[in-house]
PDB file of C-alpha atoms in Angstrom:
ATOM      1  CA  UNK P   1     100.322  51.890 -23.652  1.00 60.00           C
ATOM      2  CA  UNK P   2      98.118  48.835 -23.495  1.00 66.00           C
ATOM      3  CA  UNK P   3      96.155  48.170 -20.083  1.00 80.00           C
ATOM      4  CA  UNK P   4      97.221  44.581 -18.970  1.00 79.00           C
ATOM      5  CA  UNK P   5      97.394  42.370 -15.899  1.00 79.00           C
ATOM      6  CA  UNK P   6     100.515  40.894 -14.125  1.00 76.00           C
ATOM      7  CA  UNK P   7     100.221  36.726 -13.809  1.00 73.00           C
ATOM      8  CA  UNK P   8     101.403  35.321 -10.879  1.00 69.00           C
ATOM      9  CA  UNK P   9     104.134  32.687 -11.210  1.00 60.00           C
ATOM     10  CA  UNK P  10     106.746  31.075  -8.665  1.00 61.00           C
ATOM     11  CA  UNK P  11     109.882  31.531 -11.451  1.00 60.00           C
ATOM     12  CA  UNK P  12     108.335  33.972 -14.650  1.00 79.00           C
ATOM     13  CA  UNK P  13     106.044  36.270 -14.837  1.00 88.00           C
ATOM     14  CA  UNK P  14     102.768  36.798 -16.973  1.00 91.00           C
ATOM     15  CA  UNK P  15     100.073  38.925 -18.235  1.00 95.00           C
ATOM     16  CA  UNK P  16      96.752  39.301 -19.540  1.00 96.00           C
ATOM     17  CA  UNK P  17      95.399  41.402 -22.373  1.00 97.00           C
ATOM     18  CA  UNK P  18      92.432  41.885 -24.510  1.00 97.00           C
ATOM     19  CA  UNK P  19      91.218  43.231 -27.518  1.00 97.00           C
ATOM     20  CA  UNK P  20      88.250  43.549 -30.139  1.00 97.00           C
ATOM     21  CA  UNK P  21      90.529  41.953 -32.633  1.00 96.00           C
ATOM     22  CA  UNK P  22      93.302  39.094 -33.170  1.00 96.00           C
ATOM     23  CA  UNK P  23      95.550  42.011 -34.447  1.00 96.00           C
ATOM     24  CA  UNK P  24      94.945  44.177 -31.989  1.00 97.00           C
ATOM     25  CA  UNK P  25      95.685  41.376 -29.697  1.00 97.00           C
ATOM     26  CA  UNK P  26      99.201  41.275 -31.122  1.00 97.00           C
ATOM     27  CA  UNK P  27      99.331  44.960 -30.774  1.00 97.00           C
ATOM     28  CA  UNK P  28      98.279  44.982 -27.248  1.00 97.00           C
ATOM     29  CA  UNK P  29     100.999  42.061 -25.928  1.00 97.00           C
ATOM     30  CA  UNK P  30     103.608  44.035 -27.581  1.00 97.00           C
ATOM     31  CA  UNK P  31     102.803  46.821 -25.693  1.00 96.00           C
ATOM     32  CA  UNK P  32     102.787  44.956 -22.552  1.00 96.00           C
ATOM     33  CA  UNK P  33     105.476  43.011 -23.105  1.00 97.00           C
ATOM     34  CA  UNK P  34     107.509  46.689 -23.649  1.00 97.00           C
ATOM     35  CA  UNK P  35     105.861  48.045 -20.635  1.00 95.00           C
ATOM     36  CA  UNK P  36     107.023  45.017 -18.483  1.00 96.00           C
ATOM     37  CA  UNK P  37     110.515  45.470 -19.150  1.00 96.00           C
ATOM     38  CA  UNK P  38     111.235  49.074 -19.618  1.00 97.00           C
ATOM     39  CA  UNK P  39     109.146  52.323 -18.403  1.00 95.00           C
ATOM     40  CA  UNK P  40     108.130  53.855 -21.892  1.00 92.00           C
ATOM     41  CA  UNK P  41     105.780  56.368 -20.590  1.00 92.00           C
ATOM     42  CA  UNK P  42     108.467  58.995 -22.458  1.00 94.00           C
ATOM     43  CA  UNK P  43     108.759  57.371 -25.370  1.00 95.00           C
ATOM     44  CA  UNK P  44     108.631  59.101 -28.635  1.00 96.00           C
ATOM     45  CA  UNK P  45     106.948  57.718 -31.473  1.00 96.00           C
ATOM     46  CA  UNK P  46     110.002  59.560 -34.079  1.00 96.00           C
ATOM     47  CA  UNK P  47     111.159  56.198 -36.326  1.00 97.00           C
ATOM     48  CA  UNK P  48     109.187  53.434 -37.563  1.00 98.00           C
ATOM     49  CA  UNK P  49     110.754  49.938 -37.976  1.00 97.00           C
ATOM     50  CA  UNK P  50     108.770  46.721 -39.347  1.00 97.00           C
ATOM     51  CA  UNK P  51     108.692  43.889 -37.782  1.00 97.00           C
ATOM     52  CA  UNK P  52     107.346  40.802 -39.592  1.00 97.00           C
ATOM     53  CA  UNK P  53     107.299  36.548 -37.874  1.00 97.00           C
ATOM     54  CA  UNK P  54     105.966  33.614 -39.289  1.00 98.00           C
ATOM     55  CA  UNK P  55     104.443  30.422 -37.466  1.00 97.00           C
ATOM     56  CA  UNK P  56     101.602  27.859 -38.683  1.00 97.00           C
ATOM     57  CA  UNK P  57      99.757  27.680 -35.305  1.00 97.00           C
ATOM     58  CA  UNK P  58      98.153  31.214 -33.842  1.00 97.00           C
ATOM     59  CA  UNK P  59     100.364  30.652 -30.917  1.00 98.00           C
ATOM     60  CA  UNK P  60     103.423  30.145 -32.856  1.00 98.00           C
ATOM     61  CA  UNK P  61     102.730  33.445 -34.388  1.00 98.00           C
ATOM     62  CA  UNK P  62     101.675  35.016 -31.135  1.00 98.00           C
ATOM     63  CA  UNK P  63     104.997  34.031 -29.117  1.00 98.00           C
ATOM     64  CA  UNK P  64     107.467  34.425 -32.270  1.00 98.00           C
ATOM     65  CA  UNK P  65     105.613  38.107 -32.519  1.00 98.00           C
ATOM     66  CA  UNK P  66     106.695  38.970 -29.047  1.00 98.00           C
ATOM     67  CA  UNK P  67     109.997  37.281 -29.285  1.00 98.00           C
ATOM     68  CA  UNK P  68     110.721  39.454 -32.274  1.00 98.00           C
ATOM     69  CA  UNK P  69     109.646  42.784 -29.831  1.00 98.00           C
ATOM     70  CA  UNK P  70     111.733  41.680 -27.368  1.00 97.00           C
ATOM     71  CA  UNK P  71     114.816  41.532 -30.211  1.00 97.00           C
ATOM     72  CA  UNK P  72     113.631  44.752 -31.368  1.00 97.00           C
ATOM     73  CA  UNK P  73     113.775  46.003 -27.823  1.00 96.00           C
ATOM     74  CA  UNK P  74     116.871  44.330 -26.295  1.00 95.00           C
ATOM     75  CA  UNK P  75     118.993  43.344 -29.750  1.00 96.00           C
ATOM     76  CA  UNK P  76     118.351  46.347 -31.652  1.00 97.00           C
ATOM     77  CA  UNK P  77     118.024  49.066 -28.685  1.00 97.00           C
ATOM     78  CA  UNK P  78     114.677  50.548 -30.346  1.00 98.00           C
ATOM     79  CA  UNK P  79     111.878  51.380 -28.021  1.00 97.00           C
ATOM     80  CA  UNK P  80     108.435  51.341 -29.522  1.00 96.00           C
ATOM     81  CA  UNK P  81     106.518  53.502 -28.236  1.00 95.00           C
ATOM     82  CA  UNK P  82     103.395  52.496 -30.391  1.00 95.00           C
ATOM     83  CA  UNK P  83     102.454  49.661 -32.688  1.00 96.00           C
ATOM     84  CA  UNK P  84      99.857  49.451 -35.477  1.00 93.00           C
ATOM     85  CA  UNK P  85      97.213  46.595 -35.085  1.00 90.00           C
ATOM     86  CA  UNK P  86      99.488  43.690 -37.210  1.00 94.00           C
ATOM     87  CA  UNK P  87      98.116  42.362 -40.187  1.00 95.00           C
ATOM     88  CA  UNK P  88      97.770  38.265 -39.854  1.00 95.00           C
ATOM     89  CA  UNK P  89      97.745  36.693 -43.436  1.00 96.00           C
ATOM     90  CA  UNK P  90      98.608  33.105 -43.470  1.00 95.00           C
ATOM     91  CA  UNK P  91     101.439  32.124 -41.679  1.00 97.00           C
ATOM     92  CA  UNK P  92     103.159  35.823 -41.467  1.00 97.00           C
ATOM     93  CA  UNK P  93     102.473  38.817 -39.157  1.00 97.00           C
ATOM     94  CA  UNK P  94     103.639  42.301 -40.410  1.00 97.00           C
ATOM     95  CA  UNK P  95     103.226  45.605 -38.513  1.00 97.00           C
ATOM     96  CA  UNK P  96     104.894  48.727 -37.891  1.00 97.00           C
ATOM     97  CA  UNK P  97     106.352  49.506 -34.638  1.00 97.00           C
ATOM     98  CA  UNK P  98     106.752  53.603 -33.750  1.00 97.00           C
ATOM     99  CA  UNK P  99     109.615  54.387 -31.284  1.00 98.00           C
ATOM    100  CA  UNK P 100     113.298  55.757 -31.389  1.00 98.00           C
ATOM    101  CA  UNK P 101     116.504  55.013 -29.863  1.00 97.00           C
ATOM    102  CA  UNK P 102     116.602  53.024 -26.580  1.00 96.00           C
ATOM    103  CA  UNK P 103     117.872  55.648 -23.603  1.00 95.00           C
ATOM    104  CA  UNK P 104     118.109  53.805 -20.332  1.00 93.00           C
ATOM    105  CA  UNK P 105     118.349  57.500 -18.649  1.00 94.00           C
ATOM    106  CA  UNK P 106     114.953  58.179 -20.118  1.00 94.00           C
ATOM    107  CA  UNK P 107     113.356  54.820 -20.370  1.00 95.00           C
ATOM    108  CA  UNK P 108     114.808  53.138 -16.771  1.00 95.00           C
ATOM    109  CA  UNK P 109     114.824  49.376 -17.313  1.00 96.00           C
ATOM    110  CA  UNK P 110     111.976  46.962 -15.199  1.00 95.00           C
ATOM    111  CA  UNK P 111     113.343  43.280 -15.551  1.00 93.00           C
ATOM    112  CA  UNK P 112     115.040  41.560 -18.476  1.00 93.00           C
ATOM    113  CA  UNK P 113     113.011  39.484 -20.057  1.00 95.00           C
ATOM    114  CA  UNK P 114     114.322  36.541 -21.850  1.00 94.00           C
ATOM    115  CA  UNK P 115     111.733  35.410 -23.755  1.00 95.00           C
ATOM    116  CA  UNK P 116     107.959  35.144 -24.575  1.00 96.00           C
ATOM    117  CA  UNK P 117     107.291  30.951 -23.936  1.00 95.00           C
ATOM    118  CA  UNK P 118     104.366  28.527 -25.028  1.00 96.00           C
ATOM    119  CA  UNK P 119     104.056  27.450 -21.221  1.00 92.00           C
ATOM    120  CA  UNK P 120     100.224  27.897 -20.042  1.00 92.00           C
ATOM    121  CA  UNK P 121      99.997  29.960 -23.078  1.00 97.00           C
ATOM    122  CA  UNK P 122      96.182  30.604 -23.929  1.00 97.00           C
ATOM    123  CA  UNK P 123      94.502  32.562 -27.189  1.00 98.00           C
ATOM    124  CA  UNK P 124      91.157  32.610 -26.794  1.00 97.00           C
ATOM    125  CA  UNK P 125      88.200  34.475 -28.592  1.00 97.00           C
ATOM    126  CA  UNK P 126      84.488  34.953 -26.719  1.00 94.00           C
ATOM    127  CA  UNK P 127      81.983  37.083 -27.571  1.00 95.00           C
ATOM    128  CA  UNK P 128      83.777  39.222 -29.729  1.00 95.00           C
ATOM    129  CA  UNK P 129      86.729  40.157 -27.283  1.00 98.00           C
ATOM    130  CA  UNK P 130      89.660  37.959 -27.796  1.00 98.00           C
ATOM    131  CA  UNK P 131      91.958  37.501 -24.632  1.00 98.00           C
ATOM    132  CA  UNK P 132      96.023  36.331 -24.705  1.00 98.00           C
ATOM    133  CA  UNK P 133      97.357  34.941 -21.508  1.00 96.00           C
ATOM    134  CA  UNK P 134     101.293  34.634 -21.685  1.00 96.00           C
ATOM    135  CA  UNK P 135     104.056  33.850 -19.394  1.00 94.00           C
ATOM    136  CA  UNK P 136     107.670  35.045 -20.323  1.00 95.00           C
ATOM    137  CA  UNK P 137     111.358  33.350 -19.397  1.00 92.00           C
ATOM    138  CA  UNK P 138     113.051  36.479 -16.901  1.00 89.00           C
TER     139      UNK P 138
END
Protein backbone atom coordinates (compact mmCIF):
# COMPACT_ATOMS: atom_id res chain seq x y z
CA UNK A 1 0.00 0.00 0.00
CA UNK A 2 0.95 3.59 -0.65
CA UNK A 3 3.19 5.42 2.11
CA UNK A 4 1.16 8.59 3.14
CA UNK A 5 0.83 11.09 5.97
CA UNK A 6 -2.19 11.73 8.32
CA UNK A 7 -3.35 15.76 8.21
CA UNK A 8 -4.34 17.16 11.21
CA UNK A 9 -7.84 18.66 11.34
CA UNK A 10 -10.28 19.72 14.31
CA UNK A 11 -13.54 17.81 12.43
CA UNK A 12 -11.90 15.52 9.16
CA UNK A 13 -9.03 14.10 8.61
CA UNK A 14 -6.28 14.33 5.78
CA UNK A 15 -3.32 13.03 4.08
CA UNK A 16 -0.42 13.56 2.04
CA UNK A 17 1.00 11.58 -0.86
CA UNK A 18 3.45 11.76 -3.61
CA UNK A 19 4.43 10.41 -6.70
CA UNK A 20 6.72 10.65 -9.93
CA UNK A 21 3.57 10.98 -11.92
CA UNK A 22 -0.09 12.64 -11.99
CA UNK A 23 -1.35 8.98 -12.43
CA UNK A 24 0.47 7.57 -10.02
CA UNK A 25 -0.75 10.31 -7.86
CA UNK A 26 -4.28 9.01 -8.38
CA UNK A 27 -3.01 5.60 -7.70
CA UNK A 28 -1.33 6.51 -4.55
CA UNK A 29 -4.59 8.55 -2.86
CA UNK A 30 -6.60 5.58 -3.64
CA UNK A 31 -4.48 3.56 -1.79
CA UNK A 32 -4.51 5.82 1.09
CA UNK A 33 -7.76 6.66 1.05
CA UNK A 34 -8.41 2.48 1.34
CA UNK A 35 -5.82 2.25 3.95
CA UNK A 36 -7.53 5.04 6.06
CA UNK A 37 -10.68 3.37 6.32
CA UNK A 38 -10.15 -0.30 6.34
CA UNK A 39 -6.84 -2.44 7.28
CA UNK A 40 -6.06 -4.10 3.79
CA UNK A 41 -2.76 -5.45 4.68
CA UNK A 42 -4.65 -9.09 3.75
CA UNK A 43 -6.08 -8.15 0.88
CA UNK A 44 -6.00 -10.25 -2.16
CA UNK A 45 -5.53 -8.88 -5.43
CA UNK A 46 -8.19 -12.03 -7.04
CA UNK A 47 -10.89 -9.65 -9.21
CA UNK A 48 -10.33 -6.63 -11.12
CA UNK A 49 -13.10 -3.96 -11.43
CA UNK A 50 -12.71 -0.55 -13.51
CA UNK A 51 -13.34 2.37 -12.26
CA UNK A 52 -13.58 5.39 -14.59
CA UNK A 53 -14.71 9.64 -13.30
CA UNK A 54 -14.83 12.57 -15.24
CA UNK A 55 -14.21 16.34 -14.13
CA UNK A 56 -12.78 19.46 -16.22
CA UNK A 57 -10.49 20.79 -13.42
CA UNK A 58 -7.47 18.27 -12.11
CA UNK A 59 -9.09 18.55 -8.79
CA UNK A 60 -12.45 17.69 -9.95
CA UNK A 61 -10.95 14.60 -11.32
CA UNK A 62 -8.77 14.02 -8.31
CA UNK A 63 -11.75 14.18 -5.62
CA UNK A 64 -14.49 12.48 -8.03
CA UNK A 65 -11.54 9.62 -8.42
CA UNK A 66 -11.52 9.04 -4.73
CA UNK A 67 -15.18 9.49 -4.28
CA UNK A 68 -15.67 6.74 -6.81
CA UNK A 69 -13.00 4.39 -4.44
CA UNK A 70 -14.80 5.14 -1.64
CA UNK A 71 -18.24 3.80 -3.64
CA UNK A 72 -16.24 1.00 -4.77
CA UNK A 73 -15.21 0.37 -1.21
CA UNK A 74 -18.33 1.17 0.89
CA UNK A 75 -21.31 0.82 -2.01
CA UNK A 76 -20.03 -2.08 -3.75
CA UNK A 77 -18.17 -4.01 -0.74
CA UNK A 78 -14.92 -4.56 -3.04
CA UNK A 79 -11.60 -4.04 -1.42
CA UNK A 80 -8.78 -3.12 -3.72
CA UNK A 81 -6.00 -4.29 -2.77
CA UNK A 82 -3.94 -2.68 -5.70
CA UNK A 83 -4.56 -0.11 -8.39
CA UNK A 84 -2.83 0.48 -11.74
CA UNK A 85 -1.36 4.07 -12.25
CA UNK A 86 -4.90 5.67 -13.99
CA UNK A 87 -4.72 6.87 -17.31
CA UNK A 88 -5.81 10.85 -17.42
CA UNK A 89 -7.07 11.73 -21.01
CA UNK A 90 -9.14 14.78 -21.13
CA UNK A 91 -11.71 15.05 -18.79
CA UNK A 92 -11.92 11.08 -17.85
CA UNK A 93 -9.76 8.90 -15.54
CA UNK A 94 -9.83 5.07 -16.17
CA UNK A 95 -7.89 2.45 -14.16
CA UNK A 96 -8.17 -0.90 -12.89
CA UNK A 97 -8.56 -1.57 -9.32
CA UNK A 98 -7.28 -5.36 -8.02
CA UNK A 99 -9.12 -6.63 -4.87
CA UNK A 100 -12.01 -9.13 -3.95
CA UNK A 101 -14.89 -9.24 -1.75
CA UNK A 102 -15.03 -6.88 1.27
CA UNK A 103 -14.65 -9.25 4.68
CA UNK A 104 -14.87 -7.07 7.74
CA UNK A 105 -13.43 -10.31 9.74
CA UNK A 106 -10.38 -10.07 7.54
CA UNK A 107 -10.18 -6.46 6.62
CA UNK A 108 -11.38 -4.78 10.31
CA UNK A 109 -12.85 -1.38 9.48
CA UNK A 110 -10.69 2.15 10.62
CA UNK A 111 -13.32 5.07 10.30
CA UNK A 112 -16.07 5.63 7.75
CA UNK A 113 -15.28 7.97 5.55
CA UNK A 114 -17.89 9.98 3.90
CA UNK A 115 -16.32 11.57 1.33
CA UNK A 116 -13.14 12.92 -0.42
CA UNK A 117 -13.90 17.14 -0.32
CA UNK A 118 -12.32 20.18 -2.29
CA UNK A 119 -11.65 21.91 1.22
CA UNK A 120 -7.76 22.94 1.45
CA UNK A 121 -7.43 20.60 -1.37
CA UNK A 122 -3.89 21.11 -3.07
CA UNK A 123 -2.31 19.31 -6.47
CA UNK A 124 0.83 20.43 -6.91
CA UNK A 125 3.83 19.37 -9.22
CA UNK A 126 7.77 20.45 -8.28
CA UNK A 127 10.64 19.15 -9.54
CA UNK A 128 9.34 16.22 -11.00
CA UNK A 129 7.47 14.78 -7.84
CA UNK A 130 3.91 15.78 -7.79
CA UNK A 131 2.29 15.97 -4.21
CA UNK A 132 -1.85 15.71 -3.38
CA UNK A 133 -2.92 17.09 -0.08
CA UNK A 134 -6.66 16.06 0.69
CA UNK A 135 -9.00 16.25 3.52
CA UNK A 136 -12.05 13.80 3.61
CA UNK A 137 -15.84 14.32 5.27
CA UNK A 138 -15.76 11.27 8.36
Amino acid sequence: MAEYELLEHTADTGFRVRAASLGQLFARAAEALVSIAVDAARARAAEKRLIRCTGSTVEDRFVNWLNEVLWLLDGERFLPARFEDPVLDGDSVTAAAWGEARDDARHPPRIVIKAATFHQLAIREQNGVWEAEVFLDI
